[in-house]
Short mmCIF file of C-alpha atoms and ligand atoms in Angstrom, two decimals:
data_model
loop_
_atom_site.label_atom_id
_atom_site.label_comp_id
_atom_site.label_asym_id
_atom_site.label_seq_id
_atom_site.Cartn_x
_atom_site.Cartn_y
_atom_site.Cartn_z
CA MET W 1 0.00 0.00 0.00
CA ARG W 2 1.25 3.44 -0.96
CA THR W 3 1.14 5.08 2.45
CA GLN W 4 2.52 2.08 4.33
CA ARG W 5 5.36 3.07 6.68
CA GLN W 6 7.14 2.21 9.93
CA VAL W 7 6.73 -1.49 9.20
CA VAL W 8 7.70 -3.74 12.09
CA ASN W 9 8.06 -7.40 11.20
CA HIS W 10 7.55 -9.87 14.05
CA SER W 11 8.79 -13.01 12.29
CA LEU W 12 11.81 -13.26 14.62
CA ARG W 13 9.53 -13.40 17.63
CA LYS W 14 7.41 -16.00 15.90
CA ARG W 15 10.47 -18.14 15.19
CA ALA W 16 11.46 -17.85 18.86
CA VAL W 17 8.00 -19.04 19.96
CA LEU W 18 8.13 -21.98 17.55
CA ARG W 19 11.60 -22.88 18.84
CA ASP W 20 10.32 -22.76 22.43
CA LEU W 21 7.53 -25.07 21.37
CA LEU W 22 9.95 -27.57 19.80
CA THR W 23 12.07 -27.62 22.93
CA ASN W 24 8.95 -27.94 25.12
CA ARG W 25 9.65 -24.66 26.87
CA VAL W 26 6.05 -23.73 26.10
CA GLY W 27 3.16 -26.09 25.39
CA PRO W 28 0.73 -25.95 22.46
CA LEU W 29 -2.00 -24.74 24.83
CA ASP W 30 0.07 -21.63 25.56
CA VAL W 31 0.31 -20.58 21.93
CA CYS W 32 -2.91 -22.01 20.45
CA ASP W 33 -5.22 -19.77 22.42
CA ALA W 34 -7.09 -17.70 19.80
CA SER W 35 -10.11 -16.09 21.44
CA PRO W 36 -13.62 -16.54 19.99
CA TYR W 37 -13.42 -12.85 18.94
CA LEU W 38 -10.21 -13.37 17.03
CA LYS W 39 -11.59 -16.46 15.30
CA ASN W 40 -14.78 -14.64 14.33
CA ALA W 41 -12.69 -11.77 12.97
CA ALA W 42 -10.69 -14.31 10.96
CA ARG W 43 -13.88 -15.86 9.56
CA PHE W 44 -15.58 -12.62 8.62
CA HIS W 45 -12.76 -10.18 7.86
CA GLY W 46 -9.70 -12.41 7.43
CA GLU W 47 -7.52 -12.79 4.39
CA PRO W 48 -6.78 -16.41 3.51
CA THR W 49 -3.09 -17.15 2.88
CA ASP W 50 -1.21 -20.01 1.20
CA GLU W 51 0.86 -20.49 4.33
CA ARG W 52 0.36 -23.71 6.27
CA CYS W 53 -0.15 -23.50 10.01
CA PRO W 54 3.25 -24.19 11.63
CA ILE W 55 1.58 -26.11 14.49
CA CYS W 56 -1.09 -28.45 13.10
CA ARG W 57 -0.02 -28.31 9.43
CA SER W 58 -3.57 -29.16 8.35
CA GLU W 59 -5.04 -25.68 7.81
CA ASN W 60 -3.83 -22.55 6.04
CA LEU W 61 -3.31 -19.43 8.10
CA THR W 62 -5.71 -16.48 7.95
CA HIS W 63 -4.46 -12.92 8.38
CA VAL W 64 -6.60 -10.53 10.43
CA HIS W 65 -5.97 -6.77 10.14
CA TYR W 66 -6.75 -4.78 13.28
CA ILE W 67 -6.82 -0.98 13.09
CA TYR W 68 -5.97 1.45 15.87
CA GLY W 69 -5.83 5.23 16.05
CA ASP W 70 -7.55 8.26 17.56
CA GLU W 71 -9.13 9.25 14.25
CA LEU W 72 -10.95 5.91 14.06
CA ARG W 73 -13.00 6.71 17.15
CA GLN W 74 -15.39 3.83 17.88
CA SER W 75 -13.89 1.75 15.06
CA ALA W 76 -10.53 1.61 16.82
CA GLY W 77 -9.54 -1.94 17.66
CA GLN W 78 -11.81 -3.46 15.04
CA ALA W 79 -10.84 -5.92 12.35
CA ARG W 80 -11.00 -4.84 8.71
CA THR W 81 -10.62 -6.69 5.43
CA LEU W 82 -7.54 -5.86 3.39
CA ALA W 83 -9.78 -4.23 0.75
CA GLU W 84 -11.14 -1.77 3.32
CA LEU W 85 -7.71 -0.41 4.21
CA PRO W 86 -6.77 1.69 1.11
CA PRO W 87 -9.96 3.85 1.26
CA LEU W 88 -9.33 4.40 4.97
CA ALA W 89 -5.70 5.30 4.27
CA MET W 90 -6.91 7.99 1.86
CA THR W 91 -9.38 9.54 4.33
CA LEU W 92 -7.45 9.38 7.59
CA ARG W 93 -4.12 11.01 8.38
CA GLU W 94 -2.66 8.13 10.34
CA PHE W 95 -3.67 4.84 11.86
CA GLN W 96 -1.87 1.72 13.02
CA VAL W 97 -2.49 -1.71 11.49
CA PHE W 98 -1.70 -4.92 13.36
CA VAL W 99 -1.64 -8.11 11.29
CA VAL W 100 -2.35 -11.28 13.26
CA GLU W 101 -2.13 -14.75 11.77
CA VAL W 102 -4.71 -17.24 12.99
CA CYS W 103 -5.24 -20.95 12.39
CA LEU W 104 -8.92 -21.84 12.52
CA GLY W 105 -7.94 -25.48 12.98
CA CYS W 106 -5.82 -25.42 16.13
CA ASP W 107 -6.22 -21.79 17.34
CA TRP W 108 -2.55 -20.89 16.80
CA ASN W 109 -2.25 -17.10 16.61
CA HIS W 110 0.64 -14.68 16.41
CA LEU W 111 1.32 -11.04 15.60
CA VAL W 112 2.93 -11.01 12.14
CA GLU W 113 3.64 -7.35 11.57
CA GLN W 114 2.46 -3.83 12.27
CA TYR W 115 2.61 -0.66 10.21
CA LEU W 116 1.17 2.81 9.81
CA LEU W 117 -1.21 3.84 7.05
CA GLY W 118 -2.80 7.18 6.22
CA ARG W 119 -2.44 10.36 4.20
CA ASP W 120 0.47 11.58 6.32
CA GLY W 121 2.58 9.04 4.43
CA LEU W 122 2.05 10.90 1.15
CA THR W 123 4.97 13.31 1.02
CA GLU W 124 4.95 16.40 -1.20
CA SER W 125 7.94 14.97 -3.05
CA GLY W 126 5.85 12.10 -4.41
CA PRO W 127 5.89 8.31 -4.03
CA GLU W 128 9.33 7.87 -5.65
CA GLN W 129 10.83 9.27 -2.43
CA THR W 130 9.25 6.61 -0.23
CA ALA W 131 11.68 3.84 -1.21
CA VAL W 132 11.84 1.01 1.30
CA GLY W 133 14.89 1.03 3.54
CA GLY W 134 15.94 4.44 2.30
CA VAL W 135 16.55 7.34 4.61
CA PRO W 136 13.51 9.60 4.38
CA ALA W 137 13.91 13.34 3.95
CA THR W 138 13.69 14.01 7.69
CA ASP W 139 17.41 14.76 8.16
CA ALA W 140 16.77 18.48 8.33
CA SER W 141 14.18 18.21 11.10
CA ASP W 142 16.34 15.69 12.95
CA GLY W 143 19.21 18.15 12.91
CA ARG W 144 16.96 20.87 14.23
CA ARG W 145 15.79 18.59 17.01
CA ARG W 146 19.35 17.66 17.89
CA ARG W 147 20.38 21.32 18.04
CA GLU W 148 17.41 22.09 20.25
CA ALA W 149 18.33 19.24 22.54
CA ARG W 150 21.84 20.61 22.98
CA ARG W 151 20.57 24.02 24.02
ZN1 ZN Q 201 -3.13 -24.92 13.13
#
């Protein structure tokens, strides 16, 4: 998505949990604890994926997108389909998206990634400036902040 920014990937944490499971440091009941709310969100708003569940290996994972932010008011904390996000990103300045993977077979669930969406991500310099991994044009303001801090 065009305004996607500040992406935090949680795959390292997921790998750590799966490792703990293999070494019996945690049991399946500790990680396969999807709430009825989460499972309903997965059924009604989830995006099916081609990824097999790492625990039961019999179902594919479903991604649920939760949205948070002051501008969302009573919708904050609700699940949205992926198709509902771009229109929201064009109307709101900024909101946070949390992507949770859920297995409807064994109730495995884990936070996959989080990111910001919203019009604030559209810089005046255009989308070609928003390259991934690049240093955004905030150097000037950073310098100002650093100078202010020294004062
Ligand atoms: Zn499963």
